[in-house]
CSV table of C-alpha atoms and ligand atoms in Angstrom, one decimal:
chain,number,residue,atom,x,y,z
A,1,MET,CA,-11.7,21.0,-27.6
A,2,ILE,CA,-8.4,19.4,-28.7
A,3,ASN,CA,-7.5,17.3,-31.6
A,4,THR,CA,-9.1,13.9,-31.3
A,5,HIS,CA,-7.0,11.5,-33.3
A,6,GLY,CA,-4.7,9.3,-31.4
A,7,ILE,CA,-3.1,12.1,-29.5
A,8,HIS,CA,-0.9,11.5,-26.5
A,9,PRO,CA,0.5,14.9,-25.7
A,10,GLY,CA,2.0,14.3,-22.3
A,11,THR,CA,3.7,10.9,-22.4
A,12,ALA,CA,5.2,8.5,-24.8
A,13,ARG,CA,5.4,5.6,-22.4
A,14,PRO,CA,3.1,2.6,-22.7
A,15,LEU,CA,0.4,2.2,-20.0
A,16,GLY,CA,2.2,-0.5,-18.0
A,17,GLY,CA,0.7,-2.6,-15.1
A,18,ASP,CA,2.7,-0.6,-12.5
A,19,ARG,CA,0.3,2.3,-12.9
A,20,TYR,CA,-2.3,0.1,-11.2
A,21,THR,CA,-0.2,-1.6,-8.6
A,22,SER,CA,2.5,0.7,-7.4
A,23,ARG,CA,2.3,2.5,-4.1
A,24,ALA,CA,4.7,5.1,-5.3
A,25,PHE,CA,2.5,5.9,-8.3
A,26,MET,CA,-0.5,6.0,-6.0
A,27,GLU,CA,1.2,8.6,-3.8
A,28,ALA,CA,2.1,10.7,-6.8
A,29,GLU,CA,-1.5,10.6,-7.8
A,30,TRP,CA,-2.7,11.6,-4.4
A,31,ASP,CA,-0.4,14.6,-4.2
A,32,ASN,CA,-1.0,15.7,-7.8
A,33,VAL,CA,-4.3,14.5,-9.0
A,34,TRP,CA,-6.7,13.8,-6.2
A,35,THR,CA,-5.8,16.9,-4.1
A,36,LYS,CA,-5.6,19.1,-7.2
A,37,SER,CA,-8.9,18.3,-9.0
A,38,TRP,CA,-12.5,19.2,-8.7
A,39,LEU,CA,-14.4,16.2,-7.3
A,40,ILE,CA,-18.1,15.6,-7.3
A,41,THR,CA,-19.6,14.9,-3.9
A,42,ILE,CA,-23.0,15.0,-2.3
A,43,ARG,CA,-26.3,16.5,-3.6
A,44,ALA,CA,-26.9,20.0,-2.1
A,45,ASP,CA,-30.4,18.9,-1.2
A,46,GLN,CA,-29.0,16.2,1.1
A,47,ILE,CA,-28.2,19.0,3.6
A,48,PRO,CA,-31.1,21.4,3.3
A,49,GLU,CA,-31.1,23.1,6.7
A,50,PRO,CA,-28.4,25.1,8.6
A,51,GLY,CA,-26.3,22.6,10.6
A,52,ASP,CA,-27.1,19.7,8.3
A,53,PHE,CA,-23.8,17.9,7.3
A,54,MET,CA,-22.4,14.9,5.5
A,55,LEU,CA,-18.9,13.5,5.4
A,56,GLU,CA,-17.3,12.5,2.2
A,57,GLU,CA,-14.4,10.1,2.6
A,58,ILE,CA,-11.8,10.6,-0.2
A,59,GLY,CA,-8.8,8.4,0.2
A,60,ARG,CA,-7.2,9.3,3.5
A,61,GLU,CA,-9.1,12.6,3.9
A,62,SER,CA,-12.5,13.0,5.5
A,63,ILE,CA,-14.3,16.1,4.2
A,64,LEU,CA,-17.1,17.7,6.3
A,65,ILE,CA,-19.7,19.4,4.1
A,66,VAL,CA,-22.0,21.7,6.1
A,67,ARG,CA,-25.0,23.9,5.3
A,68,GLN,CA,-24.4,27.3,6.7
A,69,ASP,CA,-26.7,29.7,8.6
A,70,ASP,CA,-26.8,32.0,5.5
A,71,GLY,CA,-27.9,29.1,3.2
A,72,GLY,CA,-24.4,28.5,1.6
A,73,ILE,CA,-22.4,25.4,1.9
A,74,LYS,CA,-18.9,25.0,3.2
A,75,ALA,CA,-16.4,22.1,2.9
A,76,LEU,CA,-14.0,21.7,5.9
A,77,TYR,CA,-11.3,19.2,6.7
A,78,ASN,CA,-12.7,17.0,9.3
A,79,VAL,CA,-9.8,17.3,11.8
A,80,CYS,CA,-9.7,19.0,15.1
A,81,GLN,CA,-7.2,21.8,15.4
A,82,HIS,CA,-6.1,20.9,19.0
A,83,ARG,CA,-4.3,17.6,18.5
A,84,GLY,CA,-5.6,16.2,15.2
A,85,ASN,CA,-8.5,14.0,16.3
A,86,ARG,CA,-11.2,13.3,13.9
A,87,LEU,CA,-13.8,15.9,14.8
A,88,VAL,CA,-17.1,14.4,13.4
A,89,ILE,CA,-17.6,10.6,13.5
A,90,GLU,CA,-21.2,10.2,12.2
A,91,PRO,CA,-21.3,10.1,8.4
A,92,GLU,CA,-24.3,12.5,8.4
A,93,GLY,CA,-26.6,14.4,10.7
A,94,SER,CA,-27.5,17.9,11.9
A,95,MET,CA,-25.6,19.9,14.6
A,96,PRO,CA,-25.7,23.5,15.8
A,97,SER,CA,-21.9,23.2,16.1
A,98,PHE,CA,-19.2,20.5,16.2
A,99,THR,CA,-17.6,19.4,19.5
A,100,CYS,CA,-14.5,17.3,19.5
A,101,PRO,CA,-14.9,14.0,21.4
A,102,TYR,CA,-11.4,14.2,22.8
A,103,HIS,CA,-11.1,17.5,24.9
A,104,SER,CA,-14.4,19.2,23.8
A,105,TRP,CA,-13.0,22.0,21.7
A,106,ARG,CA,-16.0,23.4,19.8
A,107,PHE,CA,-16.2,24.6,16.2
A,108,GLU,CA,-19.1,26.6,14.6
A,109,LEU,CA,-20.7,25.6,11.3
A,110,ASP,CA,-18.3,27.9,9.4
A,111,GLY,CA,-15.3,26.3,11.0
A,112,ARG,CA,-14.5,29.0,13.6
A,113,CYS,CA,-13.3,27.7,17.0
A,114,SER,CA,-15.7,29.0,19.7
A,115,TYR,CA,-14.6,27.1,22.8
A,116,ALA,CA,-11.4,25.6,24.1
A,117,GLN,CA,-11.2,24.2,27.6
A,118,ASP,CA,-9.0,26.2,30.0
A,119,PRO,CA,-8.0,28.9,27.5
A,120,GLU,CA,-5.9,30.8,30.1
A,121,ASP,CA,-3.6,27.8,30.3
A,122,PHE,CA,-2.3,28.3,26.7
A,123,PRO,CA,0.9,30.3,26.5
A,124,GLY,CA,-0.3,32.3,23.5
A,125,GLY,CA,-3.7,33.0,25.1
A,126,ASP,CA,-7.1,31.6,24.0
A,127,PRO,CA,-6.2,29.2,21.1
A,128,CYS,CA,-9.5,29.7,19.4
A,129,ALA,CA,-8.2,33.0,18.0
A,130,HIS,CA,-6.1,31.1,15.5
A,131,ALA,CA,-7.6,27.6,15.4
A,132,SER,CA,-10.4,27.5,12.9
A,133,LEU,CA,-11.0,24.4,10.8
A,134,ALA,CA,-9.2,24.4,7.4
A,135,ASP,CA,-11.7,25.0,4.6
A,136,ILE,CA,-11.7,23.7,1.0
A,137,PRO,CA,-12.8,25.4,-2.2
A,138,CYS,CA,-16.4,24.3,-2.7
A,139,GLU,CA,-18.9,25.1,-5.4
A,140,GLN,CA,-22.4,24.0,-6.4
A,141,PHE,CA,-23.3,22.9,-10.0
A,142,SER,CA,-26.0,20.6,-11.4
A,143,GLY,CA,-27.4,20.1,-7.9
A,144,PHE,CA,-24.1,18.6,-6.7
A,145,VAL,CA,-21.5,20.0,-4.3
A,146,TRP,CA,-18.0,19.9,-5.8
A,147,ILE,CA,-14.8,20.3,-3.8
A,148,ASN,CA,-11.1,20.9,-4.7
A,149,MET,CA,-8.4,20.5,-2.2
A,150,ASP,CA,-6.1,22.8,-4.1
A,151,PRO,CA,-6.6,26.3,-2.6
A,152,ALA,CA,-5.1,27.8,-5.9
A,153,CYS,CA,-7.5,25.9,-8.2
A,154,ALA,CA,-9.3,27.3,-11.2
A,155,SER,CA,-13.0,27.7,-10.9
A,156,LEU,CA,-15.2,24.6,-11.5
A,157,ARG,CA,-16.6,26.3,-14.6
A,158,GLU,CA,-13.2,26.9,-16.0
A,159,SER,CA,-12.2,23.4,-15.3
A,160,LEU,CA,-15.3,21.9,-16.9
A,161,GLY,CA,-15.2,24.1,-20.0
A,162,PRO,CA,-18.0,23.3,-22.5
A,163,ILE,CA,-19.5,20.6,-20.2
A,164,TRP,CA,-20.9,23.4,-18.0
A,165,ASP,CA,-23.2,24.6,-20.7
A,166,ALA,CA,-23.9,21.2,-22.3
A,167,TRP,CA,-25.3,20.0,-19.0
A,168,SER,CA,-27.6,22.9,-18.6
A,169,VAL,CA,-30.3,21.4,-20.9
A,170,TYR,CA,-30.8,18.5,-18.5
A,171,PRO,CA,-32.9,19.0,-15.3
A,172,LEU,CA,-30.0,18.0,-13.0
A,173,GLU,CA,-31.1,20.3,-10.2
A,174,ASN,CA,-34.3,18.2,-9.7
A,175,MET,CA,-33.6,14.5,-9.6
A,176,THR,CA,-34.5,11.5,-7.5
A,177,ARG,CA,-31.9,8.9,-6.6
A,178,VAL,CA,-33.4,5.5,-7.1
A,179,GLN,CA,-30.3,3.4,-6.9
A,180,ALA,CA,-27.2,4.0,-4.8
A,181,THR,CA,-24.7,1.2,-4.2
A,182,SER,CA,-21.1,1.6,-3.2
A,183,VAL,CA,-18.9,-1.5,-3.9
A,184,ARG,CA,-15.5,-2.1,-2.3
A,185,MET,CA,-13.7,-3.2,-5.4
A,186,PRO,CA,-10.5,-5.3,-5.5
A,187,CYS,CA,-8.9,-3.1,-8.2
A,188,ASN,CA,-7.2,0.2,-8.8
A,189,TRP,CA,-9.6,3.1,-9.3
A,190,LYS,CA,-8.3,3.8,-12.8
A,191,LEU,CA,-9.5,0.5,-14.1
A,192,LEU,CA,-13.1,1.8,-13.5
A,193,LEU,CA,-12.3,4.9,-15.5
A,194,ASP,CA,-10.5,3.0,-18.3
A,195,ASN,CA,-13.6,0.9,-18.7
A,196,PHE,CA,-15.9,4.0,-18.7
A,197,HIS,CA,-13.7,5.6,-21.3
A,198,GLU,CA,-14.4,3.2,-24.2
A,199,THR,CA,-17.2,1.2,-25.8
A,200,TYR,CA,-14.8,-1.3,-27.4
A,201,HIS,CA,-15.8,-3.8,-24.7
A,202,LEU,CA,-19.6,-3.6,-25.3
A,203,PRO,CA,-20.0,-6.6,-27.7
A,204,THR,CA,-18.0,-8.8,-25.4
A,205,ALA,CA,-18.9,-7.7,-21.9
A,206,HIS,CA,-22.5,-6.4,-22.6
A,207,PRO,CA,-23.9,-8.5,-25.5
A,208,GLU,CA,-27.4,-7.6,-24.2
A,209,GLY,CA,-26.5,-3.9,-24.5
A,210,ILE,CA,-25.9,-3.9,-28.3
A,211,GLU,CA,-29.4,-5.1,-28.9
A,212,TYR,CA,-30.4,-1.5,-28.0
A,213,ALA,CA,-27.2,0.5,-28.7
A,214,GLU,CA,-25.0,0.9,-31.8
A,215,ASP,CA,-21.5,0.4,-30.5
A,216,SER,CA,-19.7,0.8,-33.8
A,217,TYR,CA,-16.8,3.3,-33.5
A,218,LEU,CA,-17.8,4.6,-36.9
A,219,GLU,CA,-21.1,5.8,-35.4
A,220,THR,CA,-19.8,6.8,-32.0
A,221,HIS,CA,-19.2,10.5,-31.6
A,222,ILE,CA,-16.2,11.3,-29.4
A,223,GLU,CA,-15.1,14.6,-28.1
A,224,LEU,CA,-12.0,15.3,-26.1
A,225,TYR,CA,-12.0,18.4,-24.0
A,226,GLU,CA,-9.3,20.4,-22.2
A,227,ASN,CA,-8.3,19.3,-18.7
A,228,GLY,CA,-8.9,15.6,-19.4
A,229,HIS,CA,-12.7,15.5,-19.8
A,230,ALA,CA,-14.4,13.7,-22.6
A,231,LEU,CA,-17.7,12.8,-24.2
A,232,GLY,CA,-18.8,9.7,-26.0
A,233,GLN,CA,-22.2,9.7,-27.7
A,234,THR,CA,-23.8,6.3,-28.4
A,235,LYS,CA,-26.8,6.0,-30.7
A,236,CYS,CA,-29.6,4.1,-29.0
A,237,CYS,CA,-33.0,2.6,-30.0
A,238,LEU,CA,-30.8,1.0,-32.7
A,239,PRO,CA,-29.6,-2.6,-32.8
A,240,ALA,CA,-25.8,-2.8,-33.4
A,241,HIS,CA,-24.5,-3.4,-36.9
A,242,ARG,CA,-22.3,-6.2,-35.6
A,243,LEU,CA,-25.2,-8.3,-34.5
A,244,PRO,CA,-25.3,-11.6,-36.4
A,245,ALA,CA,-27.5,-11.3,-39.6
A,246,HIS,CA,-30.2,-13.4,-38.1
A,247,LYS,CA,-30.5,-11.1,-35.1
A,248,ASN,CA,-30.1,-7.8,-36.9
A,249,ARG,CA,-33.7,-7.0,-37.0
A,250,LEU,CA,-36.0,-5.4,-34.5
A,251,THR,CA,-34.7,-6.5,-31.1
A,252,GLU,CA,-36.8,-6.7,-28.0
A,253,PRO,CA,-35.5,-3.6,-26.3
A,254,VAL,CA,-36.1,-1.5,-29.4
A,255,ALA,CA,-39.6,-2.9,-29.9
A,256,SER,CA,-40.3,-2.1,-26.2
A,257,ASP,CA,-39.3,1.5,-26.8
A,258,LEU,CA,-41.5,1.8,-29.8
A,259,GLU,CA,-44.5,0.4,-27.8
A,260,ARG,CA,-43.8,2.7,-24.9
A,261,TRP,CA,-44.2,5.6,-27.4
A,262,ASP,CA,-47.3,4.3,-28.9
A,263,LEU,CA,-45.6,3.1,-32.1
A,264,ASP,CA,-46.3,-0.3,-33.6
A,265,PRO,CA,-43.1,-2.5,-33.9
A,266,GLN,CA,-44.7,-4.5,-36.7
A,267,ALA,CA,-44.6,-1.3,-38.8
A,268,PHE,CA,-40.8,-1.4,-38.6
A,269,ARG,CA,-40.2,-4.9,-39.9
A,270,GLY,CA,-37.6,-4.6,-42.6
A,271,ARG,CA,-36.8,-1.0,-41.5
A,272,GLU,CA,-34.6,-1.8,-38.5
A,273,ARG,CA,-32.6,1.4,-38.7
A,274,ASP,CA,-35.7,3.6,-38.6
A,275,PRO,CA,-37.0,3.3,-35.0
A,276,ARG,CA,-34.4,5.8,-33.5
A,277,GLU,CA,-35.7,8.7,-35.6
A,278,ALA,CA,-39.3,7.6,-35.3
A,279,VAL,CA,-39.0,7.6,-31.5
A,280,GLN,CA,-37.4,11.0,-31.6
A,281,ARG,CA,-40.3,12.4,-33.6
A,282,GLN,CA,-42.9,10.7,-31.4
A,283,LYS,CA,-41.2,12.1,-28.2
A,284,ARG,CA,-41.4,15.6,-29.7
A,285,ALA,CA,-45.1,15.0,-30.3
A,286,LEU,CA,-46.0,13.5,-26.9
A,287,TYR,CA,-43.6,14.8,-24.3
A,288,ALA,CA,-45.9,17.6,-23.1
A,289,GLU,CA,-48.9,15.4,-22.4
A,290,ARG,CA,-46.6,13.1,-20.5
A,291,GLY,CA,-45.3,15.9,-18.4
A,292,LEU,CA,-41.7,15.6,-19.7
A,293,HIS,CA,-41.2,19.3,-20.2
A,294,HIS,CA,-37.4,19.2,-20.2
A,295,TYR,CA,-37.6,17.4,-23.5
A,296,ALA,CA,-38.2,20.8,-25.1
A,297,ARG,CA,-34.6,21.7,-24.4
A,298,LEU,CA,-33.1,18.4,-25.7
A,299,SER,CA,-31.8,17.9,-29.2
A,300,ASP,CA,-33.1,15.0,-31.3
A,301,ALA,CA,-30.1,12.9,-30.4
A,302,GLN,CA,-30.4,13.7,-26.7
A,303,LEU,CA,-34.0,12.3,-26.9
A,304,THR,CA,-32.8,8.8,-27.7
A,305,ASP,CA,-29.0,8.5,-27.2
A,306,VAL,CA,-26.7,8.1,-24.3
A,307,PHE,CA,-24.3,11.1,-23.8
A,308,HIS,CA,-21.5,9.6,-21.7
A,309,TYR,CA,-19.3,12.2,-20.1
A,310,THR,CA,-16.1,11.4,-18.3
A,311,LEU,CA,-14.8,14.1,-15.9
A,312,PHE,CA,-11.2,14.0,-15.0
A,313,PRO,CA,-10.1,12.3,-12.8
A,314,ASN,CA,-12.7,10.0,-11.2
A,315,PHE,CA,-16.3,10.5,-12.6
A,316,ALA,CA,-18.3,9.2,-15.4
A,317,THR,CA,-22.0,9.8,-16.2
A,318,SER,CA,-24.4,8.5,-18.8
A,319,LEU,CA,-27.0,11.1,-19.4
A,320,ASN,CA,-30.2,10.0,-21.3
A,321,ALA,CA,-33.4,11.9,-21.8
A,322,ASP,CA,-34.9,10.5,-18.5
A,323,GLY,CA,-32.1,10.2,-16.1
A,324,MET,CA,-28.5,10.1,-15.0
A,325,LEU,CA,-26.2,7.1,-14.3
A,326,PHE,CA,-23.6,8.3,-11.8
A,327,LEU,CA,-20.4,6.4,-11.8
A,328,ARG,CA,-17.6,7.4,-9.4
A,329,ALA,CA,-14.3,5.9,-8.3
A,330,MET,CA,-12.9,6.8,-4.9
A,331,PRO,CA,-9.4,5.8,-3.9
A,332,HIS,CA,-8.5,3.5,-1.0
A,333,PRO,CA,-6.6,5.4,1.7
A,334,THR,CA,-3.4,3.4,1.2
A,335,ASP,CA,-3.9,0.4,-1.1
A,336,PRO,CA,-3.6,0.9,-4.9
A,337,GLU,CA,-5.3,-2.4,-5.5
A,338,HIS,CA,-8.6,-1.4,-3.9
A,339,CYS,CA,-11.1,1.4,-4.4
A,340,ILE,CA,-14.7,2.3,-3.9
A,341,PHE,CA,-17.1,2.1,-6.9
A,342,ASP,CA,-20.1,4.3,-6.4
A,343,SER,CA,-23.0,3.5,-8.7
A,344,TRP,CA,-26.1,5.7,-8.4
A,345,TYR,CA,-29.0,6.2,-10.7
A,346,TYR,CA,-31.1,9.4,-10.7
A,347,ASN,CA,-34.4,9.9,-12.4
A,348,PHE,CA,-35.6,13.2,-13.8
A,349,GLY,CA,-38.9,13.6,-12.1
A,350,ASP,CA,-41.5,10.8,-11.9
A,351,MET,CA,-40.4,8.0,-14.2
A,352,SER,CA,-42.8,5.4,-12.8
A,353,TRP,CA,-44.0,4.7,-16.3
A,354,HIS,CA,-40.5,4.1,-17.6
A,355,LYS,CA,-38.9,0.7,-17.6
A,356,SER,CA,-36.2,0.5,-20.3
A,357,LEU,CA,-33.1,2.1,-18.9
A,358,VAL,CA,-32.6,0.6,-15.5
A,359,THR,CA,-33.5,-2.7,-14.1
A,360,LEU,CA,-36.3,-1.3,-12.0
A,361,ASP,CA,-40.0,-1.8,-11.9
A,362,GLY,CA,-42.3,1.1,-11.8
A,363,GLU,CA,-42.6,1.3,-8.1
A,364,GLN,CA,-38.8,1.2,-7.5
A,365,ALA,CA,-38.2,3.8,-10.1
A,366,ARG,CA,-40.1,6.3,-8.0
A,367,LYS,CA,-38.7,5.7,-4.6
A,368,PRO,CA,-35.6,7.6,-3.2
A,369,VAL,CA,-33.0,5.3,-1.7
A,370,GLU,CA,-30.2,5.6,0.8
A,371,ARG,CA,-26.6,4.6,-0.1
A,372,GLU,CA,-25.7,1.0,0.5
A,373,ILE,CA,-22.1,-0.1,0.9
A,374,ILE,CA,-21.2,-3.7,0.0
A,375,ASP,CA,-18.2,-5.9,-0.9
A,376,TYR,CA,-17.5,-6.9,-4.5
A,377,GLY,CA,-19.5,-10.0,-5.2
A,378,ASP,CA,-22.0,-9.6,-2.4
A,379,LYS,CA,-24.9,-8.8,-4.7
A,380,SER,CA,-25.7,-7.9,-8.3
A,381,LEU,CA,-25.3,-4.4,-9.6
A,382,GLY,CA,-27.5,-5.2,-12.6
A,383,VAL,CA,-26.4,-7.1,-15.6
A,384,VAL,CA,-24.4,-4.3,-17.3
A,385,LEU,CA,-22.3,-3.2,-14.3
A,386,ASP,CA,-21.8,-6.8,-13.2
A,387,GLY,CA,-20.1,-7.3,-16.5
A,388,ASP,CA,-17.8,-4.3,-15.9
A,389,ALA,CA,-17.0,-5.2,-12.3
A,390,TRP,CA,-16.0,-8.7,-13.2
A,391,VAL,CA,-13.5,-7.7,-15.9
A,392,MET,CA,-12.0,-5.0,-13.6
A,393,ALA,CA,-11.4,-7.5,-10.8
A,394,GLY,CA,-9.8,-10.0,-13.2
A,395,GLN,CA,-7.7,-7.3,-14.9
A,396,GLN,CA,-6.2,-6.2,-11.6
A,397,LYS,CA,-4.7,-9.7,-11.0
A,398,ALA,CA,-3.3,-9.9,-14.5
A,399,LEU,CA,-1.7,-6.5,-14.6
A,400,TYR,CA,1.1,-7.9,-12.3
A,401,SER,CA,2.3,-10.3,-14.9
A,402,ARG,CA,5.9,-9.8,-16.2
A,403,GLY,CA,4.4,-11.0,-19.5
A,404,TYR,CA,2.4,-7.8,-19.9
A,405,ARG,CA,4.2,-5.2,-21.9
A,406,GLY,CA,1.7,-2.3,-21.7
A,407,ALA,CA,-1.5,-1.4,-23.4
A,408,ILE,CA,-2.1,-1.5,-27.2
A,409,LEU,CA,-4.9,1.0,-27.7
A,410,ALA,CA,-7.2,1.4,-30.7
A,411,ASN,CA,-8.0,4.9,-31.9
A,412,GLN,CA,-11.6,4.4,-30.6
A,413,GLU,CA,-9.9,4.0,-27.1
A,414,ARG,CA,-8.4,7.4,-27.4
A,415,ARG,CA,-10.2,8.7,-24.3
A,416,ILE,CA,-8.1,6.3,-22.3
A,417,THR,CA,-5.0,7.7,-24.0
A,418,GLN,CA,-6.0,11.2,-23.1
A,419,TYR,CA,-6.9,10.2,-19.6
A,420,HIS,CA,-3.5,8.7,-18.7
A,421,ALA,CA,-1.7,11.5,-20.5
A,422,MET,CA,-3.5,13.9,-18.3
A,423,ILE,CA,-2.6,12.0,-15.2
A,424,ASP,CA,1.0,12.1,-16.2
A,425,ARG,CA,0.7,15.9,-16.9
A,426,TYR,CA,-0.8,16.5,-13.5
A,427,ILE,CA,2.1,14.5,-11.9
A,428,ALA,CA,4.5,16.7,-13.9
A,429,GLY,CA,2.8,19.8,-12.5
A,430,TYR,CA,0.1,20.8,-14.9
A,431,ARG,CA,-3.0,22.5,-13.4
A,432,PRO,CA,-6.0,24.0,-15.3
A,433,PRO,CA,-5.3,27.7,-15.8
A,434,ALA,CA,-6.9,29.7,-13.0
A,435,ASN,CA,-8.2,33.0,-14.4
A,436,SER,CA,-10.8,33.6,-11.8
A,437,ARG,CA,-12.4,31.9,-8.8
A,438,SER,CA,-16.2,32.1,-8.7
A,439,ALA,CA,-17.7,31.8,-5.3
A,440,ALA,CA,-20.1,29.0,-4.4
B,501,LIG,S1,-8.0,16.8,19.9
B,501,LIG,FE1,-9.9,17.8,19.6
B,501,LIG,S2,-10.2,18.8,21.5
B,501,LIG,FE2,-8.3,17.8,21.7
B,502,LIG,FE1,-19.2,-1.5,-19.5
């Protein structure tokens, strides 16, 4: 962990609007950040059988992720080695091998070329001998497949540092995706991450949220890690201090949580700061009979609070005792003013009884869903993420203004400071130290 107070180790320049609008800056990020970082991709259980594959589109690259005959997983650039045609078109499926739709060169699941038409006509002999697909470092962790387009990268574990162990208490290997929306956003991808790096916007953009979560920076625990990652812990089951005096009593979401755990809200009148610890104790008492066995590994704080991790450069996740909110930004291939915002929600096991954390009823909370891709504004993402998306789209328009002189950041926004400093360090050549590479 590194010092947490207002640090800005890599750059002294203000965060100007050009970071979000400039094509030159976007190219520098592509060459030095996107293609040099570990990126979270699909769930391993989305491709269970040999030959099962999925494509992950990352900016201008298409990555083919394939289950191997030996049970492993490989990531390959989705480009035919004959003349550069896109090899696989379908976003997912199952194939014994991959045949290019242009001249029928064939590639095996591990990327080896196994057939080229008229091999005797090539001056160097059968081209398959030196035409395998280009592969990409690929690891599995927390049930997800992670890739890094830098062949010299540090291992994922080295890159994640303490996050690797911190996540081990959550049952991330066994989750059900119950929400999966991808939004084509009219903003730069970093505006998503800026937003996910601070809770300063909560009272304004999410007034409903502070009825359940204490946003005060004095009570928010922030940790900054090596390599640009961070944690923000928000106390929940606790109405915010900043709520008006007439509202600073037992709020409806807190009362619901108490009832869900067989506690009487009336007993907490006049004791509005007490439900958080009471719910923690009650969860300890009742988790086994409710089948929530993973609670045994969680700390008291993890039983009630949101542990919000941001992983450099494009991923944020809110982990609570019962599930994972997955928030990912993906770049547009060429346009710095557009990106894809992936918003998934995963439940840990059967959460059909659970109603507080996502806007789902009991039936929906059980049902696995396929990914849906929409344009910004097409439909609601739920009240919380709608608030975020609305400010991101508006901010992108204003960042062009000659009247904007660069960000003025509070200490509680220091995760943003670290994040942009790390982008600048990557552009200047920094890479996480690679002591070893662990195999997938
Ligand atoms: S480009 Fe793929 S076989 Fe020719
Ligand atoms: Fe938000």
